[in-house]
Amino acid sequence: MSTTPNVPYRLEFSVEVPGTPEQVWQAVATAQGMSAWFLPTELEEREGGALHFTMGPTMGSDGRVTGWDPPRRLVYEEDWAALMGVDPDALSPLRSEFLVEARSGGTCVVRVTSSGFGIGADWEAEFWDELGPNWMPFFDNLRLYLTHFPGQEATQLEATASHAVTAEALWSILYDALGLGAEGTTVEVRGATGTVERLGERQALVRLTDPVPGMLSVFTYPEGEDKAMAGVRAYLFSADAADHVRREEPAWRAWLQALAADADQARD
């Protein structure tokens, strides 16, 4: 098979968010801003600047800024081949473009395009089929961040655990264990008070109000036919957030691991 990357892939979508172009730019084109609703981010804020997204304890994505026009346009390219652990000649860089367009009424539309070229392997099509559904919930985080916490720096909490059960069954267990309800419902989540802002397929977003204000994303993700991961990611906005994370992150991890008993029951 030829290893010339000439099979095109493309993802396009747009989201409307509150804020001025300058506020939205701060959220989508700075390290502090992206870390407050997306993944922990390192970004040299200039054309040619280095970029790194942290995706877990041992995984990340490296890239470079290739377009920089504040507060309107950001373009960056990631090393897609290195991220996926495949032949670097088989894939072009993964290119993402953000366009910020002001609207009347104090909002902006963010248009996002991601594109790349591969050789047409099955796993490439699966990657692009999953990219949109995996990425879109983060833009609900962005909308919530710009609504309630614009310009603030986040401290992130993240914990995951894998279980031998389908992602759908694990989500049912996680949903019930956390006592989640419909969108707009006030909930108590392991000692924290909040409101369910979004309820999607195997994922939910809760705006936290007490004891630390912020956003809590909970989700399950398939890792195989009969294996799935349960995870939580919180973005906390408070001077006390770092102490809270040091205390609560190990507790969340242990709690997620303890779901194994329920997962085993569901499997049996």
PDB file of C-alpha atoms in Angstrom:
ATOM      1  CA  MET A   1       0.000   0.000   0.000  1.00  0.00           C
ATOM      2  CA  SER A   2       1.234   3.487  -0.765  1.00  0.00           C
ATOM      3  CA  THR A   3       2.182   5.540   2.261  1.00  0.00           C
ATOM      4  CA  THR A   4       1.489   8.857   0.536  1.00  0.00           C
ATOM      5  CA  PRO A   5      -1.071  10.690   2.725  1.00  0.00           C
ATOM      6  CA  ASN A   6      -3.605  11.761   0.089  1.00  0.00           C
ATOM      7  CA  VAL A   7      -6.956  10.675   1.594  1.00  0.00           C
ATOM      8  CA  PRO A   8      -8.659  13.825   2.970  1.00  0.00           C
ATOM      9  CA  TYR A   9     -10.460  14.044   6.309  1.00  0.00           C
ATOM     10  CA  ARG A  10     -12.340  17.089   7.593  1.00  0.00           C
ATOM     11  CA  LEU A  11     -14.476  18.108  10.561  1.00  0.00           C
ATOM     12  CA  GLU A  12     -16.345  21.427  10.727  1.00  0.00           C
ATOM     13  CA  PHE A  13     -18.704  22.889  13.305  1.00  0.00           C
ATOM     14  CA  SER A  14     -19.571  26.191  14.965  1.00  0.00           C
ATOM     15  CA  VAL A  15     -20.698  27.233  18.435  1.00  0.00           C
ATOM     16  CA  GLU A  16     -22.154  30.501  19.726  1.00  0.00           C
ATOM     17  CA  VAL A  17     -20.722  31.675  23.038  1.00  0.00           C
ATOM     18  CA  PRO A  18     -21.116  34.773  25.217  1.00  0.00           C
ATOM     19  CA  GLY A  19     -18.384  37.383  25.307  1.00  0.00           C
ATOM     20  CA  THR A  20     -16.500  39.935  23.260  1.00  0.00           C
ATOM     21  CA  PRO A  21     -14.005  38.756  20.622  1.00  0.00           C
ATOM     22  CA  GLU A  22     -11.204  39.610  23.062  1.00  0.00           C
ATOM     23  CA  GLN A  23     -12.773  37.503  25.834  1.00  0.00           C
ATOM     24  CA  VAL A  24     -13.384  34.592  23.472  1.00  0.00           C
ATOM     25  CA  TRP A  25      -9.845  34.847  22.095  1.00  0.00           C
ATOM     26  CA  GLN A  26      -8.459  34.652  25.630  1.00  0.00           C
ATOM     27  CA  ALA A  27     -10.419  31.430  26.102  1.00  0.00           C
ATOM     28  CA  VAL A  28      -9.520  29.696  22.823  1.00  0.00           C
ATOM     29  CA  ALA A  29      -6.021  30.992  22.051  1.00  0.00           C
ATOM     30  CA  THR A  30      -4.111  31.195  25.349  1.00  0.00           C
ATOM     31  CA  ALA A  31      -2.696  28.485  27.586  1.00  0.00           C
ATOM     32  CA  GLN A  32      -4.640  29.731  30.617  1.00  0.00           C
ATOM     33  CA  GLY A  33      -7.869  29.990  28.662  1.00  0.00           C
ATOM     34  CA  MET A  34      -7.725  26.572  26.967  1.00  0.00           C
ATOM     35  CA  SER A  35      -6.754  24.891  30.250  1.00  0.00           C
ATOM     36  CA  ALA A  36      -9.946  26.308  31.781  1.00  0.00           C
ATOM     37  CA  TRP A  37     -12.333  24.322  29.562  1.00  0.00           C
ATOM     38  CA  PHE A  38     -10.264  21.865  27.490  1.00  0.00           C
ATOM     39  CA  LEU A  39      -7.105  19.938  28.378  1.00  0.00           C
ATOM     40  CA  PRO A  40      -4.081  21.192  30.325  1.00  0.00           C
ATOM     41  CA  THR A  41      -2.380  23.284  27.651  1.00  0.00           C
ATOM     42  CA  GLU A  42       1.054  24.793  27.076  1.00  0.00           C
ATOM     43  CA  LEU A  43       1.058  27.366  24.287  1.00  0.00           C
ATOM     44  CA  GLU A  44       3.564  29.936  23.058  1.00  0.00           C
ATOM     45  CA  GLU A  45       1.139  32.654  22.005  1.00  0.00           C
ATOM     46  CA  ARG A  46       2.656  33.626  18.661  1.00  0.00           C
ATOM     47  CA  GLU A  47       2.967  32.287  15.122  1.00  0.00           C
ATOM     48  CA  GLY A  48       5.530  29.484  15.190  1.00  0.00           C
ATOM     49  CA  GLY A  49       4.972  28.935  18.907  1.00  0.00           C
ATOM     50  CA  ALA A  50       5.093  25.461  20.428  1.00  0.00           C
ATOM     51  CA  LEU A  51       1.902  23.767  21.640  1.00  0.00           C
ATOM     52  CA  HIS A  52       1.291  20.806  23.943  1.00  0.00           C
ATOM     53  CA  PHE A  53      -1.963  19.246  25.164  1.00  0.00           C
ATOM     54  CA  THR A  54      -1.733  16.893  28.159  1.00  0.00           C
ATOM     55  CA  MET A  55      -4.096  13.941  27.690  1.00  0.00           C
ATOM     56  CA  GLY A  56      -3.224  11.964  30.791  1.00  0.00           C
ATOM     57  CA  PRO A  57      -0.256  10.913  32.912  1.00  0.00           C
ATOM     58  CA  THR A  58       1.601   9.346  29.977  1.00  0.00           C
ATOM     59  CA  MET A  59      -0.066  10.788  26.881  1.00  0.00           C
ATOM     60  CA  GLY A  60      -0.013  14.126  25.123  1.00  0.00           C
ATOM     61  CA  SER A  61      -0.074  15.848  21.753  1.00  0.00           C
ATOM     62  CA  ASP A  62       2.609  18.205  20.453  1.00  0.00           C
ATOM     63  CA  GLY A  63       2.104  20.847  17.830  1.00  0.00           C
ATOM     64  CA  ARG A  64       2.922  24.297  16.544  1.00  0.00           C
ATOM     65  CA  VAL A  65       0.993  27.508  15.910  1.00  0.00           C
ATOM     66  CA  THR A  66       0.870  28.201  12.166  1.00  0.00           C
ATOM     67  CA  GLY A  67      -1.641  31.070  12.094  1.00  0.00           C
ATOM     68  CA  TRP A  68      -1.975  33.869  14.662  1.00  0.00           C
ATOM     69  CA  ASP A  69      -4.269  36.874  14.116  1.00  0.00           C
ATOM     70  CA  PRO A  70      -5.714  38.081  17.465  1.00  0.00           C
ATOM     71  CA  PRO A  71      -8.594  38.207  18.238  1.00  0.00           C
ATOM     72  CA  ARG A  72      -9.875  36.607  15.067  1.00  0.00           C
ATOM     73  CA  ARG A  73      -7.957  33.553  13.837  1.00  0.00           C
ATOM     74  CA  LEU A  74      -5.844  30.791  15.347  1.00  0.00           C
ATOM     75  CA  VAL A  75      -4.402  27.864  13.397  1.00  0.00           C
ATOM     76  CA  TYR A  76      -2.258  25.069  14.815  1.00  0.00           C
ATOM     77  CA  GLU A  77      -0.938  21.741  13.599  1.00  0.00           C
ATOM     78  CA  GLU A  78      -0.449  18.636  15.738  1.00  0.00           C
ATOM     79  CA  ASP A  79       1.818  15.673  15.036  1.00  0.00           C
ATOM     80  CA  TRP A  80      -1.011  13.232  14.350  1.00  0.00           C
ATOM     81  CA  ALA A  81       1.312  10.340  13.473  1.00  0.00           C
ATOM     82  CA  ALA A  82       3.282  10.617  16.728  1.00  0.00           C
ATOM     83  CA  LEU A  83       0.052  10.829  18.715  1.00  0.00           C
ATOM     84  CA  MET A  84      -1.296   7.651  17.115  1.00  0.00           C
ATOM     85  CA  GLY A  85       2.043   5.802  17.081  1.00  0.00           C
ATOM     86  CA  VAL A  86       2.069   5.120  13.326  1.00  0.00           C
ATOM     87  CA  ASP A  87       4.443   5.636  10.405  1.00  0.00           C
ATOM     88  CA  PRO A  88       5.032   9.417  10.162  1.00  0.00           C
ATOM     89  CA  ASP A  89       4.960   9.186   6.356  1.00  0.00           C
ATOM     90  CA  ALA A  90       1.389   7.842   6.458  1.00  0.00           C
ATOM     91  CA  LEU A  91      -0.217  10.992   7.885  1.00  0.00           C
ATOM     92  CA  SER A  92      -0.067  14.709   7.339  1.00  0.00           C
ATOM     93  CA  PRO A  93      -0.181  17.033  10.359  1.00  0.00           C
ATOM     94  CA  LEU A  94      -3.613  17.421  11.960  1.00  0.00           C
ATOM     95  CA  ARG A  95      -4.567  21.055  11.279  1.00  0.00           C
ATOM     96  CA  SER A  96      -7.125  22.938  13.397  1.00  0.00           C
ATOM     97  CA  GLU A  97      -8.422  26.435  12.690  1.00  0.00           C
ATOM     98  CA  PHE A  98     -10.475  28.615  15.054  1.00  0.00           C
ATOM     99  CA  LEU A  99     -12.295  31.671  13.676  1.00  0.00           C
ATOM    100  CA  VAL A 100     -13.938  34.114  16.117  1.00  0.00           C
ATOM    101  CA  GLU A 101     -16.766  36.219  14.654  1.00  0.00           C
ATOM    102  CA  ALA A 102     -18.573  38.886  16.692  1.00  0.00           C
ATOM    103  CA  ARG A 103     -22.371  38.894  16.762  1.00  0.00           C
ATOM    104  CA  SER A 104     -24.778  41.513  18.028  1.00  0.00           C
ATOM    105  CA  GLY A 105     -25.978  41.091  21.585  1.00  0.00           C
ATOM    106  CA  GLY A 106     -22.625  40.360  23.180  1.00  0.00           C
ATOM    107  CA  THR A 107     -21.919  36.949  21.684  1.00  0.00           C
ATOM    108  CA  CYS A 108     -19.445  35.453  19.230  1.00  0.00           C
ATOM    109  CA  VAL A 109     -19.542  32.488  16.906  1.00  0.00           C
ATOM    110  CA  VAL A 110     -16.499  30.220  17.035  1.00  0.00           C
ATOM    111  CA  ARG A 111     -16.027  28.272  13.802  1.00  0.00           C
ATOM    112  CA  VAL A 112     -13.760  25.250  14.120  1.00  0.00           C
ATOM    113  CA  THR A 113     -12.276  23.246  11.265  1.00  0.00           C
ATOM    114  CA  SER A 114      -9.963  20.269  11.686  1.00  0.00           C
ATOM    115  CA  SER A 115      -8.441  18.533   8.698  1.00  0.00           C
ATOM    116  CA  GLY A 116      -5.730  16.116   7.693  1.00  0.00           C
ATOM    117  CA  PHE A 117      -4.636  13.553   5.142  1.00  0.00           C
ATOM    118  CA  GLY A 118      -4.035   9.826   5.603  1.00  0.00           C
ATOM    119  CA  ILE A 119      -3.705   6.726   3.492  1.00  0.00           C
ATOM    120  CA  GLY A 120      -7.280   5.521   3.978  1.00  0.00           C
ATOM    121  CA  ALA A 121      -6.687   2.970   6.731  1.00  0.00           C
ATOM    122  CA  ASP A 122      -9.766   1.760   8.637  1.00  0.00           C
ATOM    123  CA  TRP A 123      -8.532   3.193  11.926  1.00  0.00           C
ATOM    124  CA  GLU A 124      -8.217   6.657  10.340  1.00  0.00           C
ATOM    125  CA  ALA A 125     -11.916   6.724   9.433  1.00  0.00           C
ATOM    126  CA  GLU A 126     -12.776   5.523  12.952  1.00  0.00           C
ATOM    127  CA  PHE A 127     -10.605   8.310  14.427  1.00  0.00           C
ATOM    128  CA  TRP A 128     -12.460  10.972  12.438  1.00  0.00           C
ATOM    129  CA  ASP A 129     -15.859   9.430  13.153  1.00  0.00           C
ATOM    130  CA  GLU A 130     -15.111   9.699  16.873  1.00  0.00           C
ATOM    131  CA  LEU A 131     -13.367  13.091  16.804  1.00  0.00           C
ATOM    132  CA  GLY A 132     -16.539  15.177  16.566  1.00  0.00           C
ATOM    133  CA  PRO A 133     -18.545  13.406  19.301  1.00  0.00           C
ATOM    134  CA  ASN A 134     -15.481  13.409  21.583  1.00  0.00           C
ATOM    135  CA  TRP A 135     -14.659  17.068  20.961  1.00  0.00           C
ATOM    136  CA  MET A 136     -18.077  18.723  20.937  1.00  0.00           C
ATOM    137  CA  PRO A 137     -18.797  18.365  24.685  1.00  0.00           C
ATOM    138  CA  PHE A 138     -15.727  20.499  25.395  1.00  0.00           C
ATOM    139  CA  PHE A 139     -17.426  23.389  23.625  1.00  0.00           C
ATOM    140  CA  ASP A 140     -20.292  23.196  26.087  1.00  0.00           C
ATOM    141  CA  ASN A 141     -17.531  23.627  28.683  1.00  0.00           C
ATOM    142  CA  LEU A 142     -16.350  26.702  26.750  1.00  0.00           C
ATOM    143  CA  ARG A 143     -19.852  28.202  26.730  1.00  0.00           C
ATOM    144  CA  LEU A 144     -20.238  27.596  30.454  1.00  0.00           C
ATOM    145  CA  TYR A 145     -16.764  28.990  31.187  1.00  0.00           C
ATOM    146  CA  LEU A 146     -17.441  32.203  29.272  1.00  0.00           C
ATOM    147  CA  THR A 147     -20.855  32.557  30.916  1.00  0.00           C
ATOM    148  CA  HIS A 148     -19.757  32.129  34.541  1.00  0.00           C
ATOM    149  CA  PHE A 149     -15.952  32.258  34.807  1.00  0.00           C
ATOM    150  CA  PRO A 150     -14.560  34.422  31.946  1.00  0.00           C
ATOM    151  CA  GLY A 151     -10.861  35.192  32.242  1.00  0.00           C
ATOM    152  CA  GLN A 152     -10.396  33.090  35.367  1.00  0.00           C
ATOM    153  CA  GLU A 153      -7.624  30.531  35.773  1.00  0.00           C
ATOM    154  CA  ALA A 154      -8.680  26.937  36.407  1.00  0.00           C
ATOM    155  CA  THR A 155      -7.179  24.243  38.577  1.00  0.00           C
ATOM    156  CA  GLN A 156      -7.976  20.868  37.029  1.00  0.00           C
ATOM    157  CA  LEU A 157      -8.897  17.633  38.781  1.00  0.00           C
ATOM    158  CA  GLU A 158      -8.894  14.410  36.796  1.00  0.00           C
ATOM    159  CA  ALA A 159      -9.492  10.794  37.768  1.00  0.00           C
ATOM    160  CA  THR A 160     -10.292   7.669  35.761  1.00  0.00           C
ATOM    161  CA  ALA A 161     -10.776   3.938  36.264  1.00  0.00           C
ATOM    162  CA  SER A 162     -11.334   1.092  33.797  1.00  0.00           C
ATOM    163  CA  HIS A 163     -13.781  -1.778  34.232  1.00  0.00           C
ATOM    164  CA  ALA A 164     -14.699  -4.943  32.358  1.00  0.00           C
ATOM    165  CA  VAL A 165     -18.137  -3.781  31.232  1.00  0.00           C
ATOM    166  CA  THR A 166     -19.562  -1.896  28.264  1.00  0.00           C
ATOM    167  CA  ALA A 167     -19.451   1.896  28.221  1.00  0.00           C
ATOM    168  CA  GLU A 168     -23.277   2.026  28.208  1.00  0.00           C
ATOM    169  CA  ALA A 169     -23.584  -0.207  31.282  1.00  0.00           C
ATOM    170  CA  LEU A 170     -20.826   1.689  33.077  1.00  0.00           C
ATOM    171  CA  TRP A 171     -22.542   5.008  32.327  1.00  0.00           C
ATOM    172  CA  SER A 172     -25.780   3.722  33.863  1.00  0.00           C
ATOM    173  CA  ILE A 173     -23.862   2.727  36.997  1.00  0.00           C
ATOM    174  CA  LEU A 174     -22.028   6.060  37.156  1.00  0.00           C
ATOM    175  CA  TYR A 175     -25.200   8.079  36.543  1.00  0.00           C
ATOM    176  CA  ASP A 176     -27.068   6.302  39.331  1.00  0.00           C
ATOM    177  CA  ALA A 177     -24.154   6.375  41.767  1.00  0.00           C
ATOM    178  CA  LEU A 178     -23.748  10.147  41.391  1.00  0.00           C
ATOM    179  CA  GLY A 179     -27.486  10.785  41.581  1.00  0.00           C
ATOM    180  CA  LEU A 180     -27.527  12.789  38.365  1.00  0.00           C
ATOM    181  CA  GLY A 181     -30.830  14.087  37.036  1.00  0.00           C
ATOM    182  CA  ALA A 182     -32.194  15.946  34.034  1.00  0.00           C
ATOM    183  CA  GLU A 183     -30.705  19.193  32.754  1.00  0.00           C
ATOM    184  CA  GLY A 184     -31.461  21.993  35.209  1.00  0.00           C
ATOM    185  CA  THR A 185     -31.593  19.654  38.203  1.00  0.00           C
ATOM    186  CA  THR A 186     -29.785  20.659  41.400  1.00  0.00           C
ATOM    187  CA  VAL A 187     -27.634  17.741  42.546  1.00  0.00           C
ATOM    188  CA  GLU A 188     -25.309  16.724  45.361  1.00  0.00           C
ATOM    189  CA  VAL A 189     -22.254  15.004  43.864  1.00  0.00           C
ATOM    190  CA  ARG A 190     -19.991  13.451  46.470  1.00  0.00           C
ATOM    191  CA  GLY A 191     -20.303  16.383  48.840  1.00  0.00           C
ATOM    192  CA  ALA A 192     -20.440  19.091  46.173  1.00  0.00           C
ATOM    193  CA  THR A 193     -23.536  21.046  45.146  1.00  0.00           C
ATOM    194  CA  GLY A 194     -24.228  21.915  41.539  1.00  0.00           C
ATOM    195  CA  THR A 195     -26.643  22.081  38.613  1.00  0.00           C
ATOM    196  CA  VAL A 196     -26.768  19.675  35.676  1.00  0.00           C
ATOM    197  CA  GLU A 197     -26.026  21.881  32.651  1.00  0.00           C
ATOM    198  CA  ARG A 198     -25.763  19.197  29.963  1.00  0.00           C
ATOM    199  CA  LEU A 199     -26.780  15.567  29.717  1.00  0.00           C
ATOM    200  CA  GLY A 200     -25.527  13.760  26.633  1.00  0.00           C
ATOM    201  CA  GLU A 201     -24.638  10.279  25.476  1.00  0.00           C
ATOM    202  CA  ARG A 202     -22.509   8.745  28.237  1.00  0.00           C
ATOM    203  CA  GLN A 203     -21.515  12.158  29.590  1.00  0.00           C
ATOM    204  CA  ALA A 204     -22.799  15.019  31.713  1.00  0.00           C
ATOM    205  CA  LEU A 205     -21.638  18.493  32.716  1.00  0.00           C
ATOM    206  CA  VAL A 206     -22.379  19.917  36.168  1.00  0.00           C
ATOM    207  CA  ARG A 207     -21.792  23.551  37.172  1.00  0.00           C
ATOM    208  CA  LEU A 208     -20.468  23.413  40.721  1.00  0.00           C
ATOM    209  CA  THR A 209     -21.339  26.104  43.261  1.00  0.00           C
ATOM    210  CA  ASP A 210     -20.158  24.715  46.610  1.00  0.00           C
ATOM    211  CA  PRO A 211     -17.688  24.135  48.225  1.00  0.00           C
ATOM    212  CA  VAL A 212     -15.563  25.237  45.235  1.00  0.00           C
ATOM    213  CA  PRO A 213     -17.121  26.899  42.158  1.00  0.00           C
ATOM    214  CA  GLY A 214     -16.379  25.325  38.808  1.00  0.00           C
ATOM    215  CA  MET A 215     -17.404  22.746  36.232  1.00  0.00           C
ATOM    216  CA  LEU A 216     -17.465  18.960  36.558  1.00  0.00           C
ATOM    217  CA  SER A 217     -17.532  16.693  33.506  1.00  0.00           C
ATOM    218  CA  VAL A 218     -18.334  13.003  34.047  1.00  0.00           C
ATOM    219  CA  PHE A 219     -18.181  10.428  31.273  1.00  0.00           C
ATOM    220  CA  THR A 220     -17.573   6.852  30.201  1.00  0.00           C
ATOM    221  CA  TYR A 221     -15.580   5.814  27.156  1.00  0.00           C
ATOM    222  CA  PRO A 222     -15.290   2.448  25.406  1.00  0.00           C
ATOM    223  CA  GLU A 223     -11.855   0.826  25.499  1.00  0.00           C
ATOM    224  CA  GLY A 224     -12.840  -2.379  23.723  1.00  0.00           C
ATOM    225  CA  GLU A 225     -15.840  -4.621  23.199  1.00  0.00           C
ATOM    226  CA  ASP A 226     -16.365  -5.326  26.902  1.00  0.00           C
ATOM    227  CA  LYS A 227     -14.133  -2.796  28.605  1.00  0.00           C
ATOM    228  CA  ALA A 228     -14.725   0.864  29.378  1.00  0.00           C
ATOM    229  CA  MET A 229     -13.277   3.763  31.319  1.00  0.00           C
ATOM    230  CA  ALA A 230     -15.181   5.953  33.755  1.00  0.00           C
ATOM    231  CA  GLY A 231     -13.776   9.424  34.258  1.00  0.00           C
ATOM    232  CA  VAL A 232     -14.266  12.810  35.872  1.00  0.00           C
ATOM    233  CA  ARG A 233     -12.608  16.093  34.959  1.00  0.00           C
ATOM    234  CA  ALA A 234     -13.218  19.206  37.033  1.00  0.00           C
ATOM    235  CA  TYR A 235     -12.228  22.808  36.320  1.00  0.00           C
ATOM    236  CA  LEU A 236     -12.192  24.715  39.609  1.00  0.00           C
ATOM    237  CA  PHE A 237     -12.048  28.498  40.036  1.00  0.00           C
ATOM    238  CA  SER A 238     -11.032  29.471  43.556  1.00  0.00           C
ATOM    239  CA  ALA A 239      -7.993  30.340  45.634  1.00  0.00           C
ATOM    240  CA  ASP A 240      -8.736  27.128  47.557  1.00  0.00           C
ATOM    241  CA  ALA A 241      -8.903  24.957  44.410  1.00  0.00           C
ATOM    242  CA  ALA A 242      -5.368  23.520  44.616  1.00  0.00           C
ATOM    243  CA  ASP A 243      -5.901  22.304  48.195  1.00  0.00           C
ATOM    244  CA  HIS A 244      -9.282  20.880  47.197  1.00  0.00           C
ATOM    245  CA  VAL A 245      -7.742  18.955  44.291  1.00  0.00           C
ATOM    246  CA  ARG A 246      -4.940  17.526  46.463  1.00  0.00           C
ATOM    247  CA  ARG A 247      -7.557  16.194  48.841  1.00  0.00           C
ATOM    248  CA  GLU A 248     -10.293  15.155  46.441  1.00  0.00           C
ATOM    249  CA  GLU A 249      -8.450  13.732  43.415  1.00  0.00           C
ATOM    250  CA  PRO A 250      -7.268  10.559  45.219  1.00  0.00           C
ATOM    251  CA  ALA A 251     -10.748  10.206  46.741  1.00  0.00           C
ATOM    252  CA  TRP A 252     -12.373  10.444  43.301  1.00  0.00           C
ATOM    253  CA  ARG A 253      -9.935   7.877  41.917  1.00  0.00           C
ATOM    254  CA  ALA A 254     -10.709   5.433  44.710  1.00  0.00           C
ATOM    255  CA  TRP A 255     -14.436   6.019  44.303  1.00  0.00           C
ATOM    256  CA  LEU A 256     -14.294   5.316  40.563  1.00  0.00           C
ATOM    257  CA  GLN A 257     -12.269   2.169  41.148  1.00  0.00           C
ATOM    258  CA  ALA A 258     -14.865   1.008  43.666  1.00  0.00           C
ATOM    259  CA  LEU A 259     -17.476   1.035  40.914  1.00  0.00           C
ATOM    260  CA  ALA A 260     -15.896  -2.260  39.805  1.00  0.00           C
ATOM    261  CA  ALA A 261     -18.173  -4.262  42.086  1.00  0.00           C
ATOM    262  CA  ASP A 262     -21.261  -2.734  40.488  1.00  0.00           C
ATOM    263  CA  ALA A 263     -19.719  -3.162  37.042  1.00  0.00           C
ATOM    264  CA  ASP A 264     -19.108  -6.847  37.709  1.00  0.00           C
ATOM    265  CA  GLN A 265     -22.704  -7.285  38.832  1.00  0.00           C
ATOM    266  CA  ALA A 266     -23.941  -5.617  35.637  1.00  0.00           C
ATOM    267  CA  ARG A 267     -21.738  -7.865  33.539  1.00  0.00           C
ATOM    268  CA  ASP A 268     -22.959 -11.012  35.303  1.00  0.00           C
TER     269      ASP A 268
END
